PDB file of C-alpha atoms in Angstrom:
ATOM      1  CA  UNK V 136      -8.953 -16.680   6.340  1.00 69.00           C
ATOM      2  CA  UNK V 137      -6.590 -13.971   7.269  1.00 82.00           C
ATOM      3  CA  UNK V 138      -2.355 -14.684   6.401  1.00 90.00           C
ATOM      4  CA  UNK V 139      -0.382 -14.890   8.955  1.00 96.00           C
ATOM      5  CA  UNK V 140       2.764 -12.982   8.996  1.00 98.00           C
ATOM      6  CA  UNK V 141       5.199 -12.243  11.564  1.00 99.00           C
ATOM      7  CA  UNK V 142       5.208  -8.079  12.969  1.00 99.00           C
ATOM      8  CA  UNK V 143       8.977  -6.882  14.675  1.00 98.00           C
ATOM      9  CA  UNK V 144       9.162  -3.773  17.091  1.00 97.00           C
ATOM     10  CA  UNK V 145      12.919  -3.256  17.123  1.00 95.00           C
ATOM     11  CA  UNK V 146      14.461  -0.365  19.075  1.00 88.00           C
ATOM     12  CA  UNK V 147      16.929   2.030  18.378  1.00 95.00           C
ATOM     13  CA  UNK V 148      20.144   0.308  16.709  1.00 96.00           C
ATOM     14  CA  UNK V 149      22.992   1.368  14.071  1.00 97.00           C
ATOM     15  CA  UNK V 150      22.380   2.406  10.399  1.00 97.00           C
ATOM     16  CA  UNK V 151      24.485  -0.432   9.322  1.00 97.00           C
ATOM     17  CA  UNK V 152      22.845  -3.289  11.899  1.00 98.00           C
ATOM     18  CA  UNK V 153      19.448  -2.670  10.138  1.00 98.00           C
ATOM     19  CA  UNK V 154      20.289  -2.216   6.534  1.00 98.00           C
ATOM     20  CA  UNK V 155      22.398  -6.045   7.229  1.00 98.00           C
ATOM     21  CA  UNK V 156      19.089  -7.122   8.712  1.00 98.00           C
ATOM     22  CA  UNK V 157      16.615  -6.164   6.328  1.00 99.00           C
ATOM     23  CA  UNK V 158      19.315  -8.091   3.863  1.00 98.00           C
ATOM     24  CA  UNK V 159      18.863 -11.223   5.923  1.00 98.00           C
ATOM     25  CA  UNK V 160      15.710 -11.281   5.825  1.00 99.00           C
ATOM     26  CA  UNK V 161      15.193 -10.653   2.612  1.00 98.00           C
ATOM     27  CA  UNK V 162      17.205 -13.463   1.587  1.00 98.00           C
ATOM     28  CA  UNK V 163      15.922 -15.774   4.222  1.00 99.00           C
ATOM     29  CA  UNK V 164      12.656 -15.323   3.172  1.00 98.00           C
ATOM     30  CA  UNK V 165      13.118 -16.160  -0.445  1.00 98.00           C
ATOM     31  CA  UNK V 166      14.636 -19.330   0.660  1.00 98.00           C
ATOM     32  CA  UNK V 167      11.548 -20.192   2.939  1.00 98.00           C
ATOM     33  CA  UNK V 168      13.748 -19.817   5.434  1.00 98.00           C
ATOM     34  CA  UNK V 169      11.886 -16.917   7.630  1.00 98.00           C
ATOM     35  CA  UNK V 170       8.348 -15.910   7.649  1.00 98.00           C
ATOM     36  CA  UNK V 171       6.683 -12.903   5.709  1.00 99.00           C
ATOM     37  CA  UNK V 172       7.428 -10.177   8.395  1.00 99.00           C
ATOM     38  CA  UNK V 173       6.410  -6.584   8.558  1.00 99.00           C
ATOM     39  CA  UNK V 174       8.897  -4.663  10.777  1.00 98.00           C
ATOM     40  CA  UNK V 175       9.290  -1.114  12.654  1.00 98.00           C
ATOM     41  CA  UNK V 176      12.823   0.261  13.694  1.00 98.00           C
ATOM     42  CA  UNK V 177      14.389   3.741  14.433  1.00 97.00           C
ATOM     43  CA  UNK V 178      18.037   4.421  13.772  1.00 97.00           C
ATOM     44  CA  UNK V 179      20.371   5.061  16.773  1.00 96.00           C
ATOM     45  CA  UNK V 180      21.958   8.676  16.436  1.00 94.00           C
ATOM     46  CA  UNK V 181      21.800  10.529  13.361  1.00 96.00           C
ATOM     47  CA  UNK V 182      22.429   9.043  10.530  1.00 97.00           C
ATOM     48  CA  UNK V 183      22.330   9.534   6.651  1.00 98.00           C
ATOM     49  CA  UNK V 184      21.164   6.421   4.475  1.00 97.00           C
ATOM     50  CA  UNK V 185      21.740   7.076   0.789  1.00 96.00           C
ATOM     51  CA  UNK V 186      19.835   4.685  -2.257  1.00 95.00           C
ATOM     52  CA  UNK V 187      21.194   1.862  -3.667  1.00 94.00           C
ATOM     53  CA  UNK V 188      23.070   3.420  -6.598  1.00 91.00           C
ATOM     54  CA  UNK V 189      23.211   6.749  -5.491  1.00 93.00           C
ATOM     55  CA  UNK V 190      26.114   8.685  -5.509  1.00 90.00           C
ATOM     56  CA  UNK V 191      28.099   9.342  -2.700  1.00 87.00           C
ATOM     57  CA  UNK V 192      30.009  12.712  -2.782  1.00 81.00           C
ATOM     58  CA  UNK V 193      29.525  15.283  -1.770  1.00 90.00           C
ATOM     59  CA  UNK V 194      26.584  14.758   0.313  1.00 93.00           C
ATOM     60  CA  UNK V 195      28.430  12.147   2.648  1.00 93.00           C
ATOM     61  CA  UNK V 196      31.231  14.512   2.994  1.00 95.00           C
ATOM     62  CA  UNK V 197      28.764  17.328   4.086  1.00 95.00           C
ATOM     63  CA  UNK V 198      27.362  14.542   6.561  1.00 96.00           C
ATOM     64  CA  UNK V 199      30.774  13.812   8.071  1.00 96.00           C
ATOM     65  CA  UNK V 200      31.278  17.597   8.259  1.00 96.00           C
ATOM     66  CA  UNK V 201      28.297  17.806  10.111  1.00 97.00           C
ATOM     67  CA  UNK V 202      29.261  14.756  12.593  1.00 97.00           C
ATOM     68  CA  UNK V 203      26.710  12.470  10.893  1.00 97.00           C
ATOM     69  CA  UNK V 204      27.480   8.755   9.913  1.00 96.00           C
ATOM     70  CA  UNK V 205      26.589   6.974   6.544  1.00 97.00           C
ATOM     71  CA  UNK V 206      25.165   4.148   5.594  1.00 97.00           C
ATOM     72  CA  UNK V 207      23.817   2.383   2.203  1.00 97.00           C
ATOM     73  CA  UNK V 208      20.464   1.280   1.369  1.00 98.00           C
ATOM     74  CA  UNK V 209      20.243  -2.024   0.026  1.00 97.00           C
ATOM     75  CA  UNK V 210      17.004  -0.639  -1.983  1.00 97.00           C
ATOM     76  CA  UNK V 211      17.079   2.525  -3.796  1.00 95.00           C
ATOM     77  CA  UNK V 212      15.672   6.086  -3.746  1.00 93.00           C
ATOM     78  CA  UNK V 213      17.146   9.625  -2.565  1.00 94.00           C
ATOM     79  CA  UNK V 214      18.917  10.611   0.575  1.00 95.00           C
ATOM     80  CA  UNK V 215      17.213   9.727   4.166  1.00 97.00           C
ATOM     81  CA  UNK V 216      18.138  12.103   6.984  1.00 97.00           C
ATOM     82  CA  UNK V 217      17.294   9.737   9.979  1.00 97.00           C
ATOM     83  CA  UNK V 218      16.966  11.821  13.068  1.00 95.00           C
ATOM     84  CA  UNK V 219      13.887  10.799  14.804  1.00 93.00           C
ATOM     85  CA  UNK V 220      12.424   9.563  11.645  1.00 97.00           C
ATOM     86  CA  UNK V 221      10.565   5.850  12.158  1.00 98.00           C
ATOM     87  CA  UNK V 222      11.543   3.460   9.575  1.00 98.00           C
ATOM     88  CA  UNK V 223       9.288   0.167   8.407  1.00 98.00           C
ATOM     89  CA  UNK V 224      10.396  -2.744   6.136  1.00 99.00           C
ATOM     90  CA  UNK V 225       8.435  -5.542   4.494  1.00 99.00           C
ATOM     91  CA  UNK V 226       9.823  -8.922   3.520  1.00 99.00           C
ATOM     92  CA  UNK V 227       7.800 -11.547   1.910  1.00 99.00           C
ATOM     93  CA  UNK V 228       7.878 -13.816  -1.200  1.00 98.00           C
ATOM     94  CA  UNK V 229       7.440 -12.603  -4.875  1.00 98.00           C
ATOM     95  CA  UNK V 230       4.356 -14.393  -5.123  1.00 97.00           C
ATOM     96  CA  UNK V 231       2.856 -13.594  -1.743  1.00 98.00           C
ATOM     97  CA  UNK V 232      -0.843 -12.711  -2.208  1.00 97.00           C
ATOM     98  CA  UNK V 233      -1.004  -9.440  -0.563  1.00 97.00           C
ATOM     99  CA  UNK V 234       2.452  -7.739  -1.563  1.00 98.00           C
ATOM    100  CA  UNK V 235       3.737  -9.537  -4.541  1.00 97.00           C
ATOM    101  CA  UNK V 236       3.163 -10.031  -8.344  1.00 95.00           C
ATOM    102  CA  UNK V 237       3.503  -6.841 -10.392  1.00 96.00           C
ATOM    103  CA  UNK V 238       5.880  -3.994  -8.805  1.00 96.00           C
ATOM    104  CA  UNK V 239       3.042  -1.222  -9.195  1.00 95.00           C
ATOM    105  CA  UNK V 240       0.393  -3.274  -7.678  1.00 96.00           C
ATOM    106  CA  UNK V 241       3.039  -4.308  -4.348  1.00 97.00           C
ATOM    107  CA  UNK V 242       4.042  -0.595  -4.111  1.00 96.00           C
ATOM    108  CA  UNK V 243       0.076   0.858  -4.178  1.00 96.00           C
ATOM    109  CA  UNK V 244      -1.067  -2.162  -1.987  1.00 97.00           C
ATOM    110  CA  UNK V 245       1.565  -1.089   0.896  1.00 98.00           C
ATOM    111  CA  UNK V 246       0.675   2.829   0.139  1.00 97.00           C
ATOM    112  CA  UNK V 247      -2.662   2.316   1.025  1.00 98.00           C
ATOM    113  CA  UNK V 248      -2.173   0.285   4.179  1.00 98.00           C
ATOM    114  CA  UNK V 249       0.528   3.453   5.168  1.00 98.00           C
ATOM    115  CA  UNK V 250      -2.718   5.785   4.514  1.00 98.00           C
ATOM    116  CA  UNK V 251      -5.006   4.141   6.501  1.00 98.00           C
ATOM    117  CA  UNK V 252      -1.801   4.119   9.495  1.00 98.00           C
ATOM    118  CA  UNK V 253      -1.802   7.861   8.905  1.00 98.00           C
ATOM    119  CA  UNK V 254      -5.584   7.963   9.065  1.00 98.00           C
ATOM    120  CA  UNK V 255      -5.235   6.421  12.514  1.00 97.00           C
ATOM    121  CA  UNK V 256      -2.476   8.255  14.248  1.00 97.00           C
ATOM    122  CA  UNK V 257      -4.872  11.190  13.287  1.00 96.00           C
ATOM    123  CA  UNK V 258      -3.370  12.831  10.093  1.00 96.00           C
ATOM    124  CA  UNK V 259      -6.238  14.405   7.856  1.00 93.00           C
ATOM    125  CA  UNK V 260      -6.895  13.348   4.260  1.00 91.00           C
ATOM    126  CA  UNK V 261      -3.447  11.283   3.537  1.00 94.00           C
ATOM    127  CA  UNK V 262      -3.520  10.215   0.491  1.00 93.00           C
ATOM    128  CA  UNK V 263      -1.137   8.148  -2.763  1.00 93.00           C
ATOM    129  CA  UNK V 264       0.384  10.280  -5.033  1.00 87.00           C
ATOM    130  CA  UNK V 265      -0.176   9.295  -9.129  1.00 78.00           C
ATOM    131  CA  UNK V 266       2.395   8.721 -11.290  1.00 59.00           C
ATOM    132  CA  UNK V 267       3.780  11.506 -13.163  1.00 56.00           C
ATOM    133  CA  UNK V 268       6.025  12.102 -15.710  1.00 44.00           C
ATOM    134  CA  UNK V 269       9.770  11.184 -14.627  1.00 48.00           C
ATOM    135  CA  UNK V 270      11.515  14.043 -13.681  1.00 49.00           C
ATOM    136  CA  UNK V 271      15.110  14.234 -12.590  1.00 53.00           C
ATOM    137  CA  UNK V 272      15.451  12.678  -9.131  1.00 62.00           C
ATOM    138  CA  UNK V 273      16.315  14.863  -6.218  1.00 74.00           C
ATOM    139  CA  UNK V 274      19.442  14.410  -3.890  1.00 88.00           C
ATOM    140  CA  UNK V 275      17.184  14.358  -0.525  1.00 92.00           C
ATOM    141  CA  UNK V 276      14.701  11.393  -0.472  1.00 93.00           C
ATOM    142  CA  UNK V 277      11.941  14.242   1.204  1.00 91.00           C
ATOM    143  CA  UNK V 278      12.478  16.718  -1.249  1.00 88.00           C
ATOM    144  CA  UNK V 279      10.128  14.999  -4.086  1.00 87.00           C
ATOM    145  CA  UNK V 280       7.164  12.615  -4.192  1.00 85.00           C
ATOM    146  CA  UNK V 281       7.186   9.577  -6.239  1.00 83.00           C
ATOM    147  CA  UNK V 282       4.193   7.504  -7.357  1.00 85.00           C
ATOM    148  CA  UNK V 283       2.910   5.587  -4.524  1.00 89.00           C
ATOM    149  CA  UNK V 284       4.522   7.400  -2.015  1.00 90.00           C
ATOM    150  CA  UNK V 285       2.352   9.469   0.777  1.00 94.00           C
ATOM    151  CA  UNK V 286       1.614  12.685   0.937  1.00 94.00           C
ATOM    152  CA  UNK V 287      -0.658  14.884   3.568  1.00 91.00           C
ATOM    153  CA  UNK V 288      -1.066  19.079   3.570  1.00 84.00           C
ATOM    154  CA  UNK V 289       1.501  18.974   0.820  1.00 81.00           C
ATOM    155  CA  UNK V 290       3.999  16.744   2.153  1.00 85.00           C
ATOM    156  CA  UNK V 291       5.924  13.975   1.815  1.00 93.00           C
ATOM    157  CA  UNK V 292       5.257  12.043   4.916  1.00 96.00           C
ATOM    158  CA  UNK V 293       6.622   8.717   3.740  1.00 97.00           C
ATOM    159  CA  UNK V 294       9.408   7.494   1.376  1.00 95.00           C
ATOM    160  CA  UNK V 295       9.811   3.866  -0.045  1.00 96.00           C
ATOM    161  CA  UNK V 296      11.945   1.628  -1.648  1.00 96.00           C
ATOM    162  CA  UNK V 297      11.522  -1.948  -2.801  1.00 97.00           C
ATOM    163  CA  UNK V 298      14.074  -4.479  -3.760  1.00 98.00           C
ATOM    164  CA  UNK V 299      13.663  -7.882  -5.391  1.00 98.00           C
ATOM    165  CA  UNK V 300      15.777 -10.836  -5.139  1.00 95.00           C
ATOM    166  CA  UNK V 301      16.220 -14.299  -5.332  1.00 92.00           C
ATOM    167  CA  UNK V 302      12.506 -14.845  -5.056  1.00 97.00           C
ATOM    168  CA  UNK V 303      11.971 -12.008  -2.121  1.00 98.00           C
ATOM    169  CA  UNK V 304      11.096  -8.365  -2.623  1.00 99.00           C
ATOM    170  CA  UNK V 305      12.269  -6.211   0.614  1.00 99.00           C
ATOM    171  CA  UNK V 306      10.910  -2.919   0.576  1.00 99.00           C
ATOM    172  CA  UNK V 307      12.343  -0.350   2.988  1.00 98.00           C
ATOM    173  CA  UNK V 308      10.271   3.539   4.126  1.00 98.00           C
ATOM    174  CA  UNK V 309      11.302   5.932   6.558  1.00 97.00           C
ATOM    175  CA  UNK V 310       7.803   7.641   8.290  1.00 98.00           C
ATOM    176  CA  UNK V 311       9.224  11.543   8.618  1.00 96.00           C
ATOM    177  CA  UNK V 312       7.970  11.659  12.083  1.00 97.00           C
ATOM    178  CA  UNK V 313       9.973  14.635  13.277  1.00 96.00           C
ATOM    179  CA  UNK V 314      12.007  16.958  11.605  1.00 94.00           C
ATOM    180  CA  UNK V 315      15.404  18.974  12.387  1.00 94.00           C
ATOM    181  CA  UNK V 316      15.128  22.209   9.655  1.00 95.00           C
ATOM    182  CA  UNK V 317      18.181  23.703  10.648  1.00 96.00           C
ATOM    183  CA  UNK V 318      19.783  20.030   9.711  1.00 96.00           C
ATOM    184  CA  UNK V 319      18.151  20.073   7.028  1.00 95.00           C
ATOM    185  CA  UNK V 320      19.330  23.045   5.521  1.00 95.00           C
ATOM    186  CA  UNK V 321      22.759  22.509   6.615  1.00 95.00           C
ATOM    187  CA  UNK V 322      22.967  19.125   4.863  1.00 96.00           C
ATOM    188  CA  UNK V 323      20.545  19.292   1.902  1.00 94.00           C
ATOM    189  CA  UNK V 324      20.118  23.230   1.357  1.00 93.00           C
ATOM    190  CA  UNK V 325      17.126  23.510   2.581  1.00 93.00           C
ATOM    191  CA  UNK V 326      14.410  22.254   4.602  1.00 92.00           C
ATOM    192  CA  UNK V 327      11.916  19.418   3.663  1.00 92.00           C
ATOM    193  CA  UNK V 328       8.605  20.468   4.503  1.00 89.00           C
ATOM    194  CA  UNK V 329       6.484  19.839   7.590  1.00 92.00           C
ATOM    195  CA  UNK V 330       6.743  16.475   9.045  1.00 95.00           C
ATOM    196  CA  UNK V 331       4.173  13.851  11.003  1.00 96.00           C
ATOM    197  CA  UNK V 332       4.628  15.754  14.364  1.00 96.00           C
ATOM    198  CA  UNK V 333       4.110  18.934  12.926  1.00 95.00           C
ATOM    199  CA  UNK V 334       0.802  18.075  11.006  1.00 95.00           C
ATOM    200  CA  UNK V 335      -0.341  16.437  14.360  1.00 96.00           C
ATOM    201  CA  UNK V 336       0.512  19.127  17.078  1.00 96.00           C
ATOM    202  CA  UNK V 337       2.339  16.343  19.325  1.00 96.00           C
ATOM    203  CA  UNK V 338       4.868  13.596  18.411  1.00 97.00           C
ATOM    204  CA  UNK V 339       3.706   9.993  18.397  1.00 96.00           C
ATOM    205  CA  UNK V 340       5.913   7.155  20.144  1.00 95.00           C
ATOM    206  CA  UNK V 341       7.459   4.397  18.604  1.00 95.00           C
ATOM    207  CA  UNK V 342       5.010   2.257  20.082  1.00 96.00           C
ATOM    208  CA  UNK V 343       2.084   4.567  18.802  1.00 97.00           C
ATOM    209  CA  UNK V 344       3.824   4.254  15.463  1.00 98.00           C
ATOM    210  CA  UNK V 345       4.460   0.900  15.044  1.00 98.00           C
ATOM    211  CA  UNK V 346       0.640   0.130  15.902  1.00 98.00           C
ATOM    212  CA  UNK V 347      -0.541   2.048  13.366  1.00 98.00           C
ATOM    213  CA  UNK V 348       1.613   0.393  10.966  1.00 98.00           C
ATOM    214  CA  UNK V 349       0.657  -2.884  12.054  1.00 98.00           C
ATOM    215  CA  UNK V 350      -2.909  -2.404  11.954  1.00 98.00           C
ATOM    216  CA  UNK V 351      -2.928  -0.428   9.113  1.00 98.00           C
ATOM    217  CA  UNK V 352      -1.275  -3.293   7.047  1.00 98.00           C
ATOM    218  CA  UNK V 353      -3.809  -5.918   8.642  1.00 98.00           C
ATOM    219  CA  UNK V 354      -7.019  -4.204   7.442  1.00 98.00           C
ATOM    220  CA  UNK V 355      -6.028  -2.859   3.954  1.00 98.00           C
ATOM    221  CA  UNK V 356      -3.979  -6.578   2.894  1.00 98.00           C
ATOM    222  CA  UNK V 357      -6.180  -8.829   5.299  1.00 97.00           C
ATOM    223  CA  UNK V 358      -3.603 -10.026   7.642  1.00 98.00           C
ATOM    224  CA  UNK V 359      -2.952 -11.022  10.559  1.00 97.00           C
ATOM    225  CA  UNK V 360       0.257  -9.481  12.460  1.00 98.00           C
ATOM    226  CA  UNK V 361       1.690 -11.725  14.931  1.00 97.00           C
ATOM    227  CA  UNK V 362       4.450 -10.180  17.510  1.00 98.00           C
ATOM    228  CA  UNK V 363       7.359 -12.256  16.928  1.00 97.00           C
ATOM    229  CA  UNK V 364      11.349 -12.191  17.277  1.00 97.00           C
ATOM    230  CA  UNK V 365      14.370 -12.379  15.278  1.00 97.00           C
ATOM    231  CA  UNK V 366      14.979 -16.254  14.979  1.00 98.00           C
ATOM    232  CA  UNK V 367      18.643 -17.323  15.775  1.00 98.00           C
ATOM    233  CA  UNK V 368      19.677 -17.883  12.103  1.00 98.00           C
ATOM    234  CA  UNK V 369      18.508 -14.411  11.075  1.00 98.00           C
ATOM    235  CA  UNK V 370      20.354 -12.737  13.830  1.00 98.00           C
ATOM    236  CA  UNK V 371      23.672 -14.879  12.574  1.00 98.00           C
ATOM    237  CA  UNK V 372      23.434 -13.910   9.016  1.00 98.00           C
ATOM    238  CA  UNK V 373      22.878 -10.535   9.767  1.00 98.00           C
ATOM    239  CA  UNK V 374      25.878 -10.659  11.955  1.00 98.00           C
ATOM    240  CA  UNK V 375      27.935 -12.222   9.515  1.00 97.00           C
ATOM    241  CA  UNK V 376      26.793  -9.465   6.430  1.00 95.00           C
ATOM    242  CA  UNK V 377      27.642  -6.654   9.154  1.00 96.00           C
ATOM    243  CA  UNK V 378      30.891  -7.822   9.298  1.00 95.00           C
ATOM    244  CA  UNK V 379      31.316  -8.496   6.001  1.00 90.00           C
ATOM    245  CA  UNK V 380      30.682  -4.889   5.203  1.00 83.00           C
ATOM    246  CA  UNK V 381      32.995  -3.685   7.831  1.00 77.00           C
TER     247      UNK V 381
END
């Protein structure tokens, strides 16, 4: 019998709104408190979301040069340029069968259900990249491939994170759906390879997006993806961490 977990399409919104939300979740959910959820979200504007621990300056300065806002991760990783990117996040329980246990299985279990999303938006021969040997850990999220992350005609086309807490692991990926070179350049140096729309020859909705993501997650982990809401408490803690952080 297939899980049932709960599937979010939320539109455009600030950097700061979804990084509270993905909190609130996260710690719902370890308290039983809100569902296993799979969710899909874009960021409103252009915006620069930078790892857990990673250092600030200068690349936020060069962002606020550029007339581009900052926000903080609550997971970890490089430097996201969002800017028509499409971002995903999971929340479930440490123990939940499909995601949890061990950290390399939960990470290789979601890369394969983003593969078989890339399969069916049309992109040819995605595939998981191994682990390799660490190797000093580039400013710009897109500008390296970890293991478990998702590569296709030698690019990055998706970067995650996962945090666990309190009996919840949130894990957070930005899809690199279209790309703005020039930006690119501008803020990181230089550009960071082709990017979803590219590969394709056209550039897929949100709707298109988030589809593939759903489906791809219910055939590889054997669930079933419910359309759903944000519950009242959720949307209160959120609230209440957004201002918090203000």
């Amino acid at each position: 019998m297939r899980r049932r977990w709960r599937f979010l399409v939320c539109g455009p919104g600030p950097g700061a709104w979804h990084m509270a939300l993905d909190e609130a979740l996260a710690e719902l959910c370890g308290q039983g408190a809100s569902p296993p959820t799979l969710r899909t979200f874009v960021f409103e504007g252009r915006c620069l979301s930078l790892g857990r621990l990673q250092p600030a300056s200068p690349l936020a300065q060069r962002a606020e040069a550029l007339g581009i806002g900052t926000v903080r991760r609550p997971t970890g990783g490089g430097a996201v340029l969002h800017a028509g990117d499409i971002c995903y996040a999971v929340v479930a329980p440490l123990d939940d069968p499909a995601v949890g246990g061990p950290l390399r299985r939960s990470y290789c279990q979601m890369a394969l259900a983003l593969v078989r999303a890339l399969e069916s938006l049309g992109v040819t021969s995605p595939r998981v990249c191994e682990a390799t040997a660490r190797a000093a850990r580039a400013e710009a999220c897109f500008a390296s491939s970890s293991a478990f992350e998702v590569t296709a005609g030698g690019a990055k086309l998706v970067g995650s994170a996962q945090l666990r807490r309190r009996g919840a692991l949130l894990q957070q990926g930005s899809l690199r759906t279209v790309a703005d070179h020039a930006l690119e350049v501008s803020l990181f140096g230089s550009s960071l390879g082709p990017s979803l729309a590219e590969l394709l020859g056209r550039v897929p909705s949100l709707a298109e997006v988030a589809e593939a993501l759903r489906r791809g997650f219910a055939e590889v982990l054997g669930l079933e993806l419910e359309p759903g809401s944000l519950l009242p408490h959720e949307e209160a803690l959120a609230r209440a961490r957004l201002a918090a952080a203000a």
